[in-house]
């Protein structure tokens, strides 16, 4: 009877301990995501070189790939990670749009279609259902900006050039 009482008390202690740890980790993760969103919001274009794929896009890609490498897709608390992905990706979308207008070296449409193509390829390769809406949005932005660039800068849509 003494052993069963001690083991029950120990399991209650462990449950409380793990619950407390989980709460602390969740708060830290939320704070991390909030800080990353803030940093992405403050991102500026390179002054010394052409834009290309923006640093915040590479940083997001690294975060997603490392997180996917570390955490199993069958985790119970997977929703927290997916909410973080969505929040960061929305911040990246905003940063790409803002930076494309701020920088002066490359037409804004080029910055938009390069970065959205890269983001679309990332989302396609990791294939997460939580990002499907944003993946569709990224494809539309890519196609719209590519078409606008070709029409404005080259004078003809791609279809008409090839015929």
mmCIF file of C-alpha atoms in Angstrom, residues 40-147:
data_model
loop_
_atom_site.group_PDB
_atom_site.id
_atom_site.type_symbol
_atom_site.label_atom_id
_atom_site.label_comp_id
_atom_site.label_asym_id
_atom_site.label_seq_id
_atom_site.Cartn_x
_atom_site.Cartn_y
_atom_site.Cartn_z
ATOM 1 C CA UNK A 40 10.876 40.357 -40.501
ATOM 2 C CA UNK A 41 8.764 43.515 -40.286
ATOM 3 C CA UNK A 42 11.928 45.569 -39.837
ATOM 4 C CA UNK A 43 13.791 43.947 -42.739
ATOM 5 C CA UNK A 44 15.361 46.337 -45.224
ATOM 6 C CA UNK A 45 16.606 45.818 -48.775
ATOM 7 C CA UNK A 46 20.327 45.387 -49.446
ATOM 8 C CA UNK A 47 21.943 48.650 -50.452
ATOM 9 C CA UNK A 48 25.051 47.147 -52.034
ATOM 10 C CA UNK A 49 23.569 44.437 -54.254
ATOM 11 C CA UNK A 50 20.495 43.508 -56.224
ATOM 12 C CA UNK A 51 17.631 42.092 -54.214
ATOM 13 C CA UNK A 52 17.204 38.521 -55.427
ATOM 14 C CA UNK A 53 15.775 36.198 -52.783
ATOM 15 C CA UNK A 54 15.393 38.268 -49.621
ATOM 16 C CA UNK A 55 17.117 37.359 -46.362
ATOM 17 C CA UNK A 56 13.772 36.984 -44.563
ATOM 18 C CA UNK A 57 12.685 34.406 -47.161
ATOM 19 C CA UNK A 58 15.883 32.387 -46.647
ATOM 20 C CA UNK A 59 15.486 32.700 -42.886
ATOM 21 C CA UNK A 60 11.892 31.431 -43.062
ATOM 22 C CA UNK A 61 12.957 28.532 -45.259
ATOM 23 C CA UNK A 62 15.711 27.577 -42.809
ATOM 24 C CA UNK A 63 13.308 27.735 -39.863
ATOM 25 C CA UNK A 64 10.696 25.555 -41.574
ATOM 26 C CA UNK A 65 13.184 22.964 -42.833
ATOM 27 C CA UNK A 66 14.919 22.667 -39.447
ATOM 28 C CA UNK A 67 11.621 22.471 -37.578
ATOM 29 C CA UNK A 68 10.365 19.766 -39.918
ATOM 30 C CA UNK A 69 13.629 17.875 -39.532
ATOM 31 C CA UNK A 70 13.403 17.977 -35.730
ATOM 32 C CA UNK A 71 9.697 17.522 -35.027
ATOM 33 C CA UNK A 72 7.505 14.649 -36.131
ATOM 34 C CA UNK A 73 4.372 15.509 -38.113
ATOM 35 C CA UNK A 74 2.325 13.343 -35.742
ATOM 36 C CA UNK A 75 2.931 15.501 -32.648
ATOM 37 C CA UNK A 76 -0.083 16.325 -30.506
ATOM 38 C CA UNK A 77 0.972 19.970 -30.215
ATOM 39 C CA UNK A 78 1.644 20.306 -33.930
ATOM 40 C CA UNK A 79 -0.959 23.083 -34.163
ATOM 41 C CA UNK A 80 1.346 25.438 -32.271
ATOM 42 C CA UNK A 81 4.118 24.912 -34.802
ATOM 43 C CA UNK A 82 1.716 25.345 -37.719
ATOM 44 C CA UNK A 83 0.343 28.593 -36.277
ATOM 45 C CA UNK A 84 3.932 29.803 -36.084
ATOM 46 C CA UNK A 85 4.528 28.857 -39.731
ATOM 47 C CA UNK A 86 1.461 30.802 -40.837
ATOM 48 C CA UNK A 87 2.267 33.885 -38.737
ATOM 49 C CA UNK A 88 5.831 33.997 -40.032
ATOM 50 C CA UNK A 89 4.814 33.417 -43.630
ATOM 51 C CA UNK A 90 2.262 36.234 -43.520
ATOM 52 C CA UNK A 91 4.997 38.514 -42.161
ATOM 53 C CA UNK A 92 7.311 37.383 -44.972
ATOM 54 C CA UNK A 93 4.610 38.151 -47.570
ATOM 55 C CA UNK A 94 4.248 41.667 -46.153
ATOM 56 C CA UNK A 95 8.012 42.184 -46.067
ATOM 57 C CA UNK A 96 8.455 41.029 -49.668
ATOM 58 C CA UNK A 97 5.776 43.440 -50.843
ATOM 59 C CA UNK A 98 7.171 46.338 -48.818
ATOM 60 C CA UNK A 99 10.811 45.721 -49.775
ATOM 61 C CA UNK A 100 9.914 45.330 -53.448
ATOM 62 C CA UNK A 101 8.610 48.897 -53.363
ATOM 63 C CA UNK A 102 11.431 50.333 -51.219
ATOM 64 C CA UNK A 103 14.453 49.099 -53.153
ATOM 65 C CA UNK A 104 15.533 50.923 -56.308
ATOM 66 C CA UNK A 105 17.815 48.503 -58.165
ATOM 67 C CA UNK A 106 15.325 45.973 -59.505
ATOM 68 C CA UNK A 107 11.741 46.413 -60.729
ATOM 69 C CA UNK A 108 9.314 45.615 -57.883
ATOM 70 C CA UNK A 109 7.614 42.946 -59.974
ATOM 71 C CA UNK A 110 10.900 41.032 -60.261
ATOM 72 C CA UNK A 111 11.418 41.046 -56.496
ATOM 73 C CA UNK A 112 7.852 39.855 -56.019
ATOM 74 C CA UNK A 113 7.901 37.042 -58.561
ATOM 75 C CA UNK A 114 11.379 35.784 -57.583
ATOM 76 C CA UNK A 115 10.541 35.607 -53.891
ATOM 77 C CA UNK A 116 7.030 34.220 -54.326
ATOM 78 C CA UNK A 117 8.320 31.570 -56.697
ATOM 79 C CA UNK A 118 10.878 30.565 -54.064
ATOM 80 C CA UNK A 119 8.215 30.527 -51.329
ATOM 81 C CA UNK A 120 5.845 28.493 -53.493
ATOM 82 C CA UNK A 121 8.562 25.910 -54.172
ATOM 83 C CA UNK A 122 9.304 25.704 -50.443
ATOM 84 C CA UNK A 123 5.650 25.195 -49.543
ATOM 85 C CA UNK A 124 5.231 22.628 -52.314
ATOM 86 C CA UNK A 125 8.257 20.669 -51.132
ATOM 87 C CA UNK A 126 7.208 20.515 -47.462
ATOM 88 C CA UNK A 127 3.525 19.954 -48.347
ATOM 89 C CA UNK A 128 1.749 21.171 -45.203
ATOM 90 C CA UNK A 129 -2.017 21.556 -45.273
ATOM 91 C CA UNK A 130 -1.853 24.585 -42.943
ATOM 92 C CA UNK A 131 -0.015 26.513 -45.675
ATOM 93 C CA UNK A 132 -2.238 25.562 -48.622
ATOM 94 C CA UNK A 133 -4.137 28.889 -48.678
ATOM 95 C CA UNK A 134 -0.906 30.857 -48.509
ATOM 96 C CA UNK A 135 0.630 28.622 -51.161
ATOM 97 C CA UNK A 136 -2.223 29.469 -53.511
ATOM 98 C CA UNK A 137 -1.827 33.143 -52.709
ATOM 99 C CA UNK A 138 1.895 32.913 -53.407
ATOM 100 C CA UNK A 139 1.283 31.290 -56.799
ATOM 101 C CA UNK A 140 -1.206 34.027 -57.736
ATOM 102 C CA UNK A 141 1.229 36.764 -56.681
ATOM 103 C CA UNK A 142 4.018 35.085 -58.627
ATOM 104 C CA UNK A 143 1.927 34.758 -61.793
ATOM 105 C CA UNK A 144 0.463 38.260 -61.528
ATOM 106 C CA UNK A 145 3.836 39.927 -61.035
ATOM 107 C CA UNK A 146 5.521 37.879 -63.748
ATOM 108 C CA UNK A 147 2.783 38.774 -66.215
#
